mmCIF file of C-alpha atoms and ligand atoms in Angstrom:
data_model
loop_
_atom_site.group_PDB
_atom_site.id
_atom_site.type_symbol
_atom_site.label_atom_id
_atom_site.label_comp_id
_atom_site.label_asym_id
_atom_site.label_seq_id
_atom_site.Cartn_x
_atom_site.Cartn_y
_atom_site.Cartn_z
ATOM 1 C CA UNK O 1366 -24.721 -20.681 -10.896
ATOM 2 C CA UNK O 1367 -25.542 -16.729 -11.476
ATOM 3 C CA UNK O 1368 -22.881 -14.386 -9.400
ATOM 4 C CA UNK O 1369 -24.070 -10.987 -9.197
ATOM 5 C CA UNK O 1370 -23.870 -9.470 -12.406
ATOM 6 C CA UNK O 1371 -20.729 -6.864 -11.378
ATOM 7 C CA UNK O 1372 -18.826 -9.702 -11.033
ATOM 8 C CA UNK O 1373 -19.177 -10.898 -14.716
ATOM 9 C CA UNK O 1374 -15.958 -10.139 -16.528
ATOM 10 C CA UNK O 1375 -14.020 -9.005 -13.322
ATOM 11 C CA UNK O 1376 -9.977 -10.486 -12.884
ATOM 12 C CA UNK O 1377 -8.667 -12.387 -10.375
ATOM 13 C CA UNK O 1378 -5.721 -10.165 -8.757
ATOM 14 C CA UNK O 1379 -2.416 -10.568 -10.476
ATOM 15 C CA UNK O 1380 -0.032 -10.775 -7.599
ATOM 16 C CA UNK O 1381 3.882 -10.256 -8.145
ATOM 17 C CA UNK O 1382 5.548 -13.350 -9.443
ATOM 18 C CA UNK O 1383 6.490 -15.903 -6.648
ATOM 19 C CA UNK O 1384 9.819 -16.994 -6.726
ATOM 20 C CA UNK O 1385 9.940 -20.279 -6.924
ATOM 21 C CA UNK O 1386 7.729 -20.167 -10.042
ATOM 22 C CA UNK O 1387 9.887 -17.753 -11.582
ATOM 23 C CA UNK O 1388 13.139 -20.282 -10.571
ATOM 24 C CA UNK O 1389 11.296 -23.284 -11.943
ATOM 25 C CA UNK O 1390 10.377 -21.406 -15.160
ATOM 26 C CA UNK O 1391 13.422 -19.680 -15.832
ATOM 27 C CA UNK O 1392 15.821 -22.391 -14.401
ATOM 28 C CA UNK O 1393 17.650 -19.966 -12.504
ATOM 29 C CA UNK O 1394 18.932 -20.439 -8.840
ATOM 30 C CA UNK O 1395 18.713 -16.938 -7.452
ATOM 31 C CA UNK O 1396 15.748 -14.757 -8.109
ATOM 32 C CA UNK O 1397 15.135 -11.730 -6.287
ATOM 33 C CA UNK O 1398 11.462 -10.172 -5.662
ATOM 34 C CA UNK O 1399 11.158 -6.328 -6.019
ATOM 35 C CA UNK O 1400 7.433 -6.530 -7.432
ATOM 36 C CA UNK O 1401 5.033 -6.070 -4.381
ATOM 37 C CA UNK O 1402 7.139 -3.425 -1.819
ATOM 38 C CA UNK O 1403 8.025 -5.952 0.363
ATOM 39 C CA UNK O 1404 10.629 -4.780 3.187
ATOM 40 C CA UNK O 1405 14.259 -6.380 1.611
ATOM 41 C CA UNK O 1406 15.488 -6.588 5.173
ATOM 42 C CA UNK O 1407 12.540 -8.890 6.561
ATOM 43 C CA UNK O 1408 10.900 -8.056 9.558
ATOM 44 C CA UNK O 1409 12.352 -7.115 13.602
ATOM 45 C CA UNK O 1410 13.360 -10.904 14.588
ATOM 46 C CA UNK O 1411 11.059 -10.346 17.634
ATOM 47 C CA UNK O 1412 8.278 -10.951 15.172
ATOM 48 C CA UNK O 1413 9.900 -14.014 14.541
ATOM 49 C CA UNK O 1414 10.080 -15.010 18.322
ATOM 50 C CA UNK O 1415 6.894 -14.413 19.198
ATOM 51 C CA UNK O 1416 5.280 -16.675 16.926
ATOM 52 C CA UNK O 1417 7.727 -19.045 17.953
ATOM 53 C CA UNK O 1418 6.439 -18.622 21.799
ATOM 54 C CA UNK O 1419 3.357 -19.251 20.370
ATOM 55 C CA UNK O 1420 3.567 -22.163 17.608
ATOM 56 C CA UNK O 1421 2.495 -24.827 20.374
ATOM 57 C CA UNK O 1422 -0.826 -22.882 20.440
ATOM 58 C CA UNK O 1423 -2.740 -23.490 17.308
ATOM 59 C CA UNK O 1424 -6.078 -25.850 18.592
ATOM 60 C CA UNK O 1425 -7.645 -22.540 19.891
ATOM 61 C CA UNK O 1426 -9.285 -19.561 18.259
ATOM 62 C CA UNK O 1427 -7.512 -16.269 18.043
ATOM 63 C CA UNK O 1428 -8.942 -13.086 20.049
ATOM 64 C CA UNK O 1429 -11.433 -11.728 17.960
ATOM 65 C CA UNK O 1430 -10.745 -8.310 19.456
ATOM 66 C CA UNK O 1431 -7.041 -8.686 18.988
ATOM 67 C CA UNK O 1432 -7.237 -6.829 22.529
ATOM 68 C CA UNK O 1433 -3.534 -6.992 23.399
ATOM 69 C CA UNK O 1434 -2.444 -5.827 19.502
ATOM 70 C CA UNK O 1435 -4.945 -2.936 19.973
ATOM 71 C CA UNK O 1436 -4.016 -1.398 23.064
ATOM 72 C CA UNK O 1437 -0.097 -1.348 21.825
ATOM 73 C CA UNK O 1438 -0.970 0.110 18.609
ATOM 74 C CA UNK O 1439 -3.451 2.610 20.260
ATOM 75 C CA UNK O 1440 -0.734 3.567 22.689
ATOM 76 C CA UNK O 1441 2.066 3.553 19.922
ATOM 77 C CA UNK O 1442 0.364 6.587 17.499
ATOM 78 C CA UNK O 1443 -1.926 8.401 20.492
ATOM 79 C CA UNK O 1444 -5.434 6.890 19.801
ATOM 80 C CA UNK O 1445 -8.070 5.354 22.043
ATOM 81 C CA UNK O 1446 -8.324 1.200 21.757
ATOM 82 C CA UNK O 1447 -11.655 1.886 20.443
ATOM 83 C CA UNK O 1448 -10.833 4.087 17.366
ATOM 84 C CA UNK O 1449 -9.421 0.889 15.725
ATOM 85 C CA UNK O 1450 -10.770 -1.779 13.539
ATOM 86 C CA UNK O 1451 -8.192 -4.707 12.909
ATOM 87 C CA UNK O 1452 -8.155 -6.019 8.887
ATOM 88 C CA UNK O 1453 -6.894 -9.163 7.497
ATOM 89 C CA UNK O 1454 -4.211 -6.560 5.948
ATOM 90 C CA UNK O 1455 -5.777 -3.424 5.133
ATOM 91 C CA UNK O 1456 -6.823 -5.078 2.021
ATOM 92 C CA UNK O 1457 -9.416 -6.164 4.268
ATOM 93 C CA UNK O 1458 -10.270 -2.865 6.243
ATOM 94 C CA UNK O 1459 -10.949 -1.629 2.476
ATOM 95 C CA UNK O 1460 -13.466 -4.278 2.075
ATOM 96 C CA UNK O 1461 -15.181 -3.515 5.477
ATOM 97 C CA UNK O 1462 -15.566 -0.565 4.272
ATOM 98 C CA UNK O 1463 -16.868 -0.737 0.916
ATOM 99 C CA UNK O 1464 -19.627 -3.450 2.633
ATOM 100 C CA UNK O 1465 -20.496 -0.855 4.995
ATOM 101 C CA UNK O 1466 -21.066 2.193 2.696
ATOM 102 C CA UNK O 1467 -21.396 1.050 -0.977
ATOM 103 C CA UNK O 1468 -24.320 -0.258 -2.686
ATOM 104 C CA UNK O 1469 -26.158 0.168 -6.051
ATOM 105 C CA UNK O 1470 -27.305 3.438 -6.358
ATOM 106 C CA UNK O 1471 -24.175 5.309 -4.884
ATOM 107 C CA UNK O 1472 -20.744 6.201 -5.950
ATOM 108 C CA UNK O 1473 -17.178 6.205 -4.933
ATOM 109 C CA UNK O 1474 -14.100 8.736 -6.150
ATOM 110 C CA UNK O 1475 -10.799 7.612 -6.713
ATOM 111 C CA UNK O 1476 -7.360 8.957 -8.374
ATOM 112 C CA UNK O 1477 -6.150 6.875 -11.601
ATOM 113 C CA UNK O 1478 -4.265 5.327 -11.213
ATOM 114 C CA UNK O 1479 -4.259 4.456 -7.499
ATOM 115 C CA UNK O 1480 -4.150 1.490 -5.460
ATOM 116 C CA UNK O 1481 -6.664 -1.522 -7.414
ATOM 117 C CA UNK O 1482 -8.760 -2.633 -3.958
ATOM 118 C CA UNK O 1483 -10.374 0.492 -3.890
ATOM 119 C CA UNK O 1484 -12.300 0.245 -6.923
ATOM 120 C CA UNK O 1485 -12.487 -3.754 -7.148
ATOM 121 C CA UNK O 1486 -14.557 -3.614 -4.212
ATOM 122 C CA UNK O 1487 -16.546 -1.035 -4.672
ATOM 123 C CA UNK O 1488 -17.347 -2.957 -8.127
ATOM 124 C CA UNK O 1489 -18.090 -5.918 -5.685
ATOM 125 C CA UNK O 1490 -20.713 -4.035 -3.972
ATOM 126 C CA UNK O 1491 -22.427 -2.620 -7.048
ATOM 127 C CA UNK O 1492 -21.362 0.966 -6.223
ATOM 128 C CA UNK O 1493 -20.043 3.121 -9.640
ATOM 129 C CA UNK O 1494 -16.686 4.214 -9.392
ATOM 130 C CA UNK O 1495 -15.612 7.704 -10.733
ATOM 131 C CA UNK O 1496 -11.934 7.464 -11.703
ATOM 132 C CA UNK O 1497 -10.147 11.139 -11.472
ATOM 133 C CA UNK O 1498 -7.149 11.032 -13.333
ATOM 134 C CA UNK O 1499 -3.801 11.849 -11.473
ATOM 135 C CA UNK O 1500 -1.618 14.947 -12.585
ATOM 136 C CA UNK O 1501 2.220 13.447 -12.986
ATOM 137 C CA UNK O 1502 0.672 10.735 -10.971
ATOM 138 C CA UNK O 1503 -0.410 12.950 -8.080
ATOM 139 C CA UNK O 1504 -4.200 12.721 -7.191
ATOM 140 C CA UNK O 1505 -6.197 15.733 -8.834
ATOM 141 C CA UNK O 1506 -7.704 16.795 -5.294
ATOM 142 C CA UNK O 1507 -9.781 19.560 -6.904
ATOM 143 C CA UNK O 1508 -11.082 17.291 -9.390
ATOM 144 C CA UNK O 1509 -12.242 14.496 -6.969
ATOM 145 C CA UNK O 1510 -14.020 17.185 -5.599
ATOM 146 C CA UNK O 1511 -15.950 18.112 -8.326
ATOM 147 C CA UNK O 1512 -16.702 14.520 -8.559
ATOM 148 C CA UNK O 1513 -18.460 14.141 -5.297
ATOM 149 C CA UNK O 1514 -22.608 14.410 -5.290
ATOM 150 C CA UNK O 1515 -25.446 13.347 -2.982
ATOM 151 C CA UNK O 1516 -24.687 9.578 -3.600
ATOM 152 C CA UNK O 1517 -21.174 9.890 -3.159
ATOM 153 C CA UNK O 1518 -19.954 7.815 -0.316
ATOM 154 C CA UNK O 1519 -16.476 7.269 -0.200
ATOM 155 C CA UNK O 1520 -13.539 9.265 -1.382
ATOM 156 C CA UNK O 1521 -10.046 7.386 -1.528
ATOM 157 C CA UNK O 1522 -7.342 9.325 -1.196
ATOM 158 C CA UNK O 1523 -4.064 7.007 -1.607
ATOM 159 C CA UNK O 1524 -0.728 8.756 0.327
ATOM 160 C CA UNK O 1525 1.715 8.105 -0.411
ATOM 161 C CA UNK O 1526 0.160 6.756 -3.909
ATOM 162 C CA UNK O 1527 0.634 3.454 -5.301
ATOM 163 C CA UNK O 1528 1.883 3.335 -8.135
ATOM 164 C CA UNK O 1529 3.063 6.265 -8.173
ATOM 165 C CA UNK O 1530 5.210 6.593 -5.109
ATOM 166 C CA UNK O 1531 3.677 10.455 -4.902
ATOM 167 C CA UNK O 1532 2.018 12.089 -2.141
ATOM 168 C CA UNK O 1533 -0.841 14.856 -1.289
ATOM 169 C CA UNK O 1534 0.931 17.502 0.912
ATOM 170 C CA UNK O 1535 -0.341 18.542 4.067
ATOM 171 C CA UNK O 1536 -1.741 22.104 3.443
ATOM 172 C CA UNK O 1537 -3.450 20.408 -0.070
ATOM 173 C CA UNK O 1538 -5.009 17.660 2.329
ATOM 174 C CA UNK O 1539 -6.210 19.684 4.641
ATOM 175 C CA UNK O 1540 -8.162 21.660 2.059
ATOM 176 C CA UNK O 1541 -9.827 18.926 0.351
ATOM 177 C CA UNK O 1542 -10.785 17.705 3.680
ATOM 178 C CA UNK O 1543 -12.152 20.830 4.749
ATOM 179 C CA UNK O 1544 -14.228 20.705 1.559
ATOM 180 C CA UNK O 1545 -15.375 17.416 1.361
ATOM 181 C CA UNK O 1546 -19.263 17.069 3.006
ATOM 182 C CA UNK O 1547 -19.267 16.105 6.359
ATOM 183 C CA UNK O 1548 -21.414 12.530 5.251
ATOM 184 C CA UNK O 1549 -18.660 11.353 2.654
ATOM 185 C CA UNK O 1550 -15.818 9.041 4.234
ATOM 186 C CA UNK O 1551 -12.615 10.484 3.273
ATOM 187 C CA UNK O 1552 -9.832 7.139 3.036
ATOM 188 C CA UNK O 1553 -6.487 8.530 3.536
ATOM 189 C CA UNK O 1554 -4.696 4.945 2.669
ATOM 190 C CA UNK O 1555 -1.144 5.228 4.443
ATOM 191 C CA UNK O 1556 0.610 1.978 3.730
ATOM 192 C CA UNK O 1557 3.382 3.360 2.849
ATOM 193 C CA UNK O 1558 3.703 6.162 5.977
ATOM 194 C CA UNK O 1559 7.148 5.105 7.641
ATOM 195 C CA UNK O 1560 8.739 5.599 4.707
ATOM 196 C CA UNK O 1561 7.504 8.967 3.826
ATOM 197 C CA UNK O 1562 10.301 11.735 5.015
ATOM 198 C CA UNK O 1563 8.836 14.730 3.366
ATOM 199 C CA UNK O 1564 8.293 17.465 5.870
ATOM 200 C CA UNK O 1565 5.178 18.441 4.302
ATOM 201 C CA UNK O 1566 3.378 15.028 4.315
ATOM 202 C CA UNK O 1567 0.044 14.926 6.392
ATOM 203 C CA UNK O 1568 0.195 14.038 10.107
ATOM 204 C CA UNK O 1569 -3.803 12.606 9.570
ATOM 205 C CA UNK O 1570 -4.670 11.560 12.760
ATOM 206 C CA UNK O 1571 -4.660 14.668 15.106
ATOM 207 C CA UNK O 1572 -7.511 15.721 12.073
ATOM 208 C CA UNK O 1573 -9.008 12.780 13.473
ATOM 209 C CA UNK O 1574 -10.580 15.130 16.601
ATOM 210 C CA UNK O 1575 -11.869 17.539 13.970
ATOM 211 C CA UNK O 1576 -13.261 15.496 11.218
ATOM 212 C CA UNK O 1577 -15.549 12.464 11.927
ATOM 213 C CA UNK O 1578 -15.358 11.889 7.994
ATOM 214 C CA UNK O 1579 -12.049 10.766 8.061
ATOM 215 C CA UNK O 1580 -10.619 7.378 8.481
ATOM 216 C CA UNK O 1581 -6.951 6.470 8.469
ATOM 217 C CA UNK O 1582 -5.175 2.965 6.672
ATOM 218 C CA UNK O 1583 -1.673 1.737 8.331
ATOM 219 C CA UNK O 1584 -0.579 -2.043 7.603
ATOM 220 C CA UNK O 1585 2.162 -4.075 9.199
ATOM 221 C CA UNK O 1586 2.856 -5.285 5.716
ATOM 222 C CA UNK O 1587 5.388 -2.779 4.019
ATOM 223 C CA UNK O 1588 8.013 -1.542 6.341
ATOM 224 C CA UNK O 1589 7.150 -3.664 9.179
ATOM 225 C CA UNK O 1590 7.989 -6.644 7.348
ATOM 226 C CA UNK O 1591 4.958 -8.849 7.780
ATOM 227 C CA UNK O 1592 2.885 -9.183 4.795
ATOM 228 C CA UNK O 1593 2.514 -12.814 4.949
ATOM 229 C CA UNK O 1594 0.854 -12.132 8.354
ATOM 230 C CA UNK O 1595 -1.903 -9.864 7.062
ATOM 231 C CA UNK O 1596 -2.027 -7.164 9.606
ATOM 232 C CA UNK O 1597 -3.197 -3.949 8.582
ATOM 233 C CA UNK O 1598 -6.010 -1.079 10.537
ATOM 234 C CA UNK O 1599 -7.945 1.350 10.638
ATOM 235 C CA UNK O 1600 -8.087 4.692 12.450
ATOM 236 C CA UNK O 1601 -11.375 6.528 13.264
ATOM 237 C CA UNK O 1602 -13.368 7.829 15.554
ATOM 238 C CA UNK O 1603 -14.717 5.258 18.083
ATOM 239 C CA UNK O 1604 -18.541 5.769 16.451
ATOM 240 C CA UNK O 1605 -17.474 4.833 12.616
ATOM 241 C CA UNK O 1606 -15.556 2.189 13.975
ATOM 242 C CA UNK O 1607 -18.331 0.427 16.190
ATOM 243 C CA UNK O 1608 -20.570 1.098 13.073
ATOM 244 C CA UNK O 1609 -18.501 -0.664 10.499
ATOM 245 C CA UNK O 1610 -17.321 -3.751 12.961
ATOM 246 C CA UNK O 1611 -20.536 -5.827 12.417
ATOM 247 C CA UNK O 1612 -19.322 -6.873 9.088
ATOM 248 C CA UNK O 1613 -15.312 -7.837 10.018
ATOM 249 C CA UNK O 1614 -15.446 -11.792 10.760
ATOM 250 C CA UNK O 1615 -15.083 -12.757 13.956
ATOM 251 C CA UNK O 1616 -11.252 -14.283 13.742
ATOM 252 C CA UNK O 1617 -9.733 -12.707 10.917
ATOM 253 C CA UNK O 1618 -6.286 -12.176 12.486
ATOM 254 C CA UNK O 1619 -4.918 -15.192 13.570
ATOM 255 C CA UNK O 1620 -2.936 -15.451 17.158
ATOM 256 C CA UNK O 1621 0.632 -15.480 15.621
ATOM 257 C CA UNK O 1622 -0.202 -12.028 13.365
ATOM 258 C CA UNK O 1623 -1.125 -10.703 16.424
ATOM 259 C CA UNK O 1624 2.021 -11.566 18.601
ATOM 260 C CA UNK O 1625 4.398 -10.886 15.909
ATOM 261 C CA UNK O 1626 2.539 -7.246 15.088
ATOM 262 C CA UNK O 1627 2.498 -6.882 18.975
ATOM 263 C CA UNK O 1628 6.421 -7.369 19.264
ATOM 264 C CA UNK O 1629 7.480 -5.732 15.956
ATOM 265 C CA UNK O 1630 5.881 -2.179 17.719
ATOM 266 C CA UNK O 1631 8.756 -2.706 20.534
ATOM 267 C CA UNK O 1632 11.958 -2.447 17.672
ATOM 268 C CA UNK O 1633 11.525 1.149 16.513
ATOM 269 C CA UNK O 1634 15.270 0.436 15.733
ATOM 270 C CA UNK O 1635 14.534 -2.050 13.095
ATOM 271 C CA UNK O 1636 11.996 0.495 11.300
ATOM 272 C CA UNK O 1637 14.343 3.638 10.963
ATOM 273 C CA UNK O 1638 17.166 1.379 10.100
ATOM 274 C CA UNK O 1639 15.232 0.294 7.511
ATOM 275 C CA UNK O 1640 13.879 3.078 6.294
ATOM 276 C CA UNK O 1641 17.336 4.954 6.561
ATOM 277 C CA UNK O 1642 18.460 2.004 4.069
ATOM 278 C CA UNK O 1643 15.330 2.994 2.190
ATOM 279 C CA UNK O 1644 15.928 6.212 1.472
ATOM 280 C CA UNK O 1645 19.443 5.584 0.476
ATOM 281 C CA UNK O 1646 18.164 3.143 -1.505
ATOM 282 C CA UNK O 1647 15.957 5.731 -3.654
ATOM 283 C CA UNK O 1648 19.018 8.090 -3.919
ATOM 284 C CA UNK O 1649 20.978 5.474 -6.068
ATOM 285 C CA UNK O 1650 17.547 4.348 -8.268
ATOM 286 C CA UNK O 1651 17.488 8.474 -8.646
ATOM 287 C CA UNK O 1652 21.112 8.649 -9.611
ATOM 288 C CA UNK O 1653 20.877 5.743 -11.971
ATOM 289 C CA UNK O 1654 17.591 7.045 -13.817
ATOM 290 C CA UNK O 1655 19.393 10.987 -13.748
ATOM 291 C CA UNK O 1656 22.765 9.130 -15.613
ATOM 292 C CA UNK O 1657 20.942 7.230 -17.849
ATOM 293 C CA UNK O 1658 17.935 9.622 -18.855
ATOM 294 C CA UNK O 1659 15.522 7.985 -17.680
ATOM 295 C CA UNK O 1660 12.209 10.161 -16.364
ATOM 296 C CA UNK O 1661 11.155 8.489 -12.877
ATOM 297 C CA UNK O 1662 8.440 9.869 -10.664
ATOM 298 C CA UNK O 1663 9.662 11.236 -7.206
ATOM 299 C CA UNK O 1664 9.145 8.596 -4.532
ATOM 300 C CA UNK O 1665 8.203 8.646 -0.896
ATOM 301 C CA UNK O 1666 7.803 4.863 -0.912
ATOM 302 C CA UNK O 1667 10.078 2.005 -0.479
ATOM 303 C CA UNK O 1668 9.436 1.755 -4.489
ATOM 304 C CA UNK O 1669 9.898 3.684 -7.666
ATOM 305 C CA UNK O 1670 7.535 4.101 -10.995
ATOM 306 C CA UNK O 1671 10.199 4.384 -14.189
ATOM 307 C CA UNK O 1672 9.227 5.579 -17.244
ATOM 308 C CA UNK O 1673 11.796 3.306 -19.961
ATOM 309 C CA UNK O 1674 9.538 5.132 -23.132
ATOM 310 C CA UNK O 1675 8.844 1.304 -24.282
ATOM 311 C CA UNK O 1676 6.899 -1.560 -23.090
ATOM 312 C CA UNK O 1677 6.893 -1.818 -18.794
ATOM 313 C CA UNK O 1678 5.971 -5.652 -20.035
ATOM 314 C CA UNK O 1679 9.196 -5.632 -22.168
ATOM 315 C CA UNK O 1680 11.445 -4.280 -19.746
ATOM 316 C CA UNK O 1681 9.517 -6.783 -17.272
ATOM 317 C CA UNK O 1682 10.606 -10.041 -19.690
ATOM 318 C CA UNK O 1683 14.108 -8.696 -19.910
ATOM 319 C CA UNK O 1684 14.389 -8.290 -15.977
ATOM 320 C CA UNK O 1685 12.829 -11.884 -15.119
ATOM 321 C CA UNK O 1686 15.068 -13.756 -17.133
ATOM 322 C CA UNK O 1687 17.820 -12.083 -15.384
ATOM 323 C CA UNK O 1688 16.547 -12.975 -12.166
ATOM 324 C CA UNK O 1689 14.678 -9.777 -11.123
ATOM 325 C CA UNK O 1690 11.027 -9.776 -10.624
ATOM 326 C CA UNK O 1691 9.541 -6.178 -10.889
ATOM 327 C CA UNK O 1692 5.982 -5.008 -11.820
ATOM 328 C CA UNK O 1693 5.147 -4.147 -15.143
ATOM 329 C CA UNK O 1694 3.097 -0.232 -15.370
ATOM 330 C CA UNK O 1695 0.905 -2.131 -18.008
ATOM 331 C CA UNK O 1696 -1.237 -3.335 -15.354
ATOM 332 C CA UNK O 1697 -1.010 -0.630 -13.407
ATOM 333 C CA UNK O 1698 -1.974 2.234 -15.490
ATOM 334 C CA UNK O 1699 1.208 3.209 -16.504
ATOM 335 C CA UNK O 1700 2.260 1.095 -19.919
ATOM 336 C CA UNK O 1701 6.070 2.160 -20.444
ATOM 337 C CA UNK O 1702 6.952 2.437 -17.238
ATOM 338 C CA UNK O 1703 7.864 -0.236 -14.467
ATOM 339 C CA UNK O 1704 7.603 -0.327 -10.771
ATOM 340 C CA UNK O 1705 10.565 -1.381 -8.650
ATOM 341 C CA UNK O 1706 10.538 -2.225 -4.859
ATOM 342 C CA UNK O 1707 13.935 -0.518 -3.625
ATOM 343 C CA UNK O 1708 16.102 -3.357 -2.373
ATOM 344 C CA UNK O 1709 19.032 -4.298 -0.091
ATOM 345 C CA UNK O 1710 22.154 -2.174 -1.928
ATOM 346 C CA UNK O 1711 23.297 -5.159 -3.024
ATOM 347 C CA UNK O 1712 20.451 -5.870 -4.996
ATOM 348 C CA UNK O 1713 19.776 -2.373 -6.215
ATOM 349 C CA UNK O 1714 23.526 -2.291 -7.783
ATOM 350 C CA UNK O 1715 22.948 -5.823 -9.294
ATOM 351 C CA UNK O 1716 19.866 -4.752 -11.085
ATOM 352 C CA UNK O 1717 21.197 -1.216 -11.804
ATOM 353 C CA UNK O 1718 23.717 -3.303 -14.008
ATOM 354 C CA UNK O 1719 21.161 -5.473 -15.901
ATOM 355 C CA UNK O 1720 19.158 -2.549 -16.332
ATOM 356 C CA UNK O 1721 22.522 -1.119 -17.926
ATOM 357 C CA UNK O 1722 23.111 -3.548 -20.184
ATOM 358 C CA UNK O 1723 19.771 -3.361 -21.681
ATOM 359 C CA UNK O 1724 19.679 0.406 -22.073
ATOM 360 C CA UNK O 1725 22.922 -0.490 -23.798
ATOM 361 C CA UNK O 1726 21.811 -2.703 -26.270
ATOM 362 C CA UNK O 1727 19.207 -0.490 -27.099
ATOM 363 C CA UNK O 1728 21.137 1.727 -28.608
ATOM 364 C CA UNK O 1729 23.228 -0.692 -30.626
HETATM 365 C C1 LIG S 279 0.236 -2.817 0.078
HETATM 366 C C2 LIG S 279 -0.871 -1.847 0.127
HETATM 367 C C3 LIG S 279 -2.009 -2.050 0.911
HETATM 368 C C4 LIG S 279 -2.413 -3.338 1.535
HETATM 369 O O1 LIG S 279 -1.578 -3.977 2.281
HETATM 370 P P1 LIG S 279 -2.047 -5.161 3.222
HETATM 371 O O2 LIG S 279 -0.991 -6.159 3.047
HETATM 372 O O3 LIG S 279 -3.395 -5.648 2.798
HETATM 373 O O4 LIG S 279 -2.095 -4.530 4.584
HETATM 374 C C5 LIG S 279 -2.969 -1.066 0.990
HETATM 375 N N1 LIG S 279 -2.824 0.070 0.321
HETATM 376 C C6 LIG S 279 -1.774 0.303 -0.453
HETATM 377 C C7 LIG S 279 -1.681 1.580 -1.172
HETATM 378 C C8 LIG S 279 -0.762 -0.642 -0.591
HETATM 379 O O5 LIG S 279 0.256 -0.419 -1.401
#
């Protein structure tokens, strides 16, 4: 069989260990997963009880407009029902997205390193991808300009940033998007956006009114709690978003992602008290890195990128075997660093100590 010739040579995405590998492997009975910024607390348990209302009803298909999810997100952040297109986690909306716009012949600008879907797919669709390197892993705005021509189609702009944990600020967004050409899509990906609490972070989609360019990311899966769901959507204006809708598959939320996304919007309490825990959370991985030396790149994520000045794999090994799974930087750009998801404080403190050990030995 011949695939397309893009594909030739292309990886399979390396997820975050699962772990029940990692306990079969390592023979250990508690293993704790801070490799893929998944919420430590879980998700609102009205998630949970609304697929349980529902777990008699899986002989039928789900709505393919996700109708009732749409009007409660529309309502919840101030948009009209029709300004939304629904993704099988914004993983997915990316891929609408780069089958809408990208072919041979035309290009796509990115930070790097950023977030991996963006360019995958745009490899997918046969589109070149100009990489812009980040400044301390903040995206060169200025830079992606310059990269943008008359083929350009897309320009991703990844806030807060993953890997990073960084973010564009509000006035620098606004300039960039006031520069960009009115035909290129600006992407402002914003997985991470209940967890941001700088004051100066974007508010994106009042720009929404202004710019018809622009089109906003959110997912259910980070603070929300519901990655195994895959919920995620995006924000437009209701033109883009009728264009672009041809190529989303008819059912690709199911029912119970769409009850539990539904009744997760109705516990605001759950999200600040998790992001409250967050950013406490941060403060001691900021503490720890300040005592021990260690340069760390300020965070407005529930993660951390930290630079140990030796192999992120190394540090990775060491971590695994003690029962910790974090992401190595050597995928993601960033070789001696690693990227931690900030847990429960109980897990933070545990790991602080491992972590303390081996800095220990290091120096033996
Ligand atoms: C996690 C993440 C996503 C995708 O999440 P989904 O589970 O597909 O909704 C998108 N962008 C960034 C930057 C992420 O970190």
């Amino acid at each position: 069989m011949e695939v397309k010739k893009q594909l030739l040579g292309l990886p399979s995405y390396k997820p975050g260990k699962p772990i029940d590998e990692v306990k079969k492997e390592l023979g250990l009975t508690k293993v704790v997963k801070l490799a893929s910024n998944e919420n430590p607390f879980g998700a609102s348990p009205k998630a949970a009880e609304a697929i349980r209302q529902m777990a008699a009803q899986t002989a039928v298909y789900p709505d393919g407009y996700a109708a009732e999810l749409r009007e409660k997100v529309a309502n919840k952040i101030g948009v009209e029902p029709n300004q939304l297109v629904f993704g099988n986690g914004s993983d997915e909306v990316i891929q609408f997205l780069c089958r809408s716009l990208l072919s041979p012949g035309t290009n796509t600008v990115t930070a790097d390193p950023s977030f991996s879907q963006y360019k995958l797919n745009a490899t997918i669709e046969g589109a070149e991808v100009r990489e812009v390197p980040c400044i301390d892993g903040v995206h060169d705005l200025d830079s992606m300009l310059k990269e943008i021509d008359a083929n350009t189609k897309i320009v991703w702009v990844c806030n807060p940033n993953n890997p990073s944990g960084t973010y564009v600020n509000e006035q620098k967004f606004k300039q960039f998007l006031e520069q960009v050409p009115s035909n290129v899509l600006v992407v402002s990906d914003e997985a991470y956006y209940e967890y941001v609490t700088a004051e100066d972070y974007p508010e994106t989609l009042p720009l929404l009114k202004e710019y018809d360019n622009l089109m906003v990311l959110r997912t259910f899966s980070k603070a929300y709690g519901l990655a195994a769901l895959r919920v995620g959507y995006g924000v437009a204006n209701s033109e883009l978003i009728s264009k672009i809708d041809p190529v989303r598959p008819p059912f690709n939320n199911n029912t119970f992602a769409h009850v539990a996304a539904s009744a997760a919007l109705d516990d605001d309490l759950f999200i600040s008290e998790c992001v409250s825990k967050n950013t406490d959370g941060l403060k001691q991985f900021e503490e720890f890195c300040d005592k021990h030396g260690l340069t760390y790149y300020p965070s407005q994520t529930n993660f951390i990128l930290i630079d140990f000045k030796q192999s992120g794999d190394v540090v990775f090994d060491y971590l695994l075997r003690k029962g910790f799974i974090v992401r190595s930087g050597e995928a993601l750009g960033y070789p001696t660093c690693i990227r931690i998801t900030v847990g429960s404080q109980d897990e933070n403190k545990e790991l602080f100590e491992h972590l303390e050990s081996m800095l220990q030995a290091a120096f033996q």
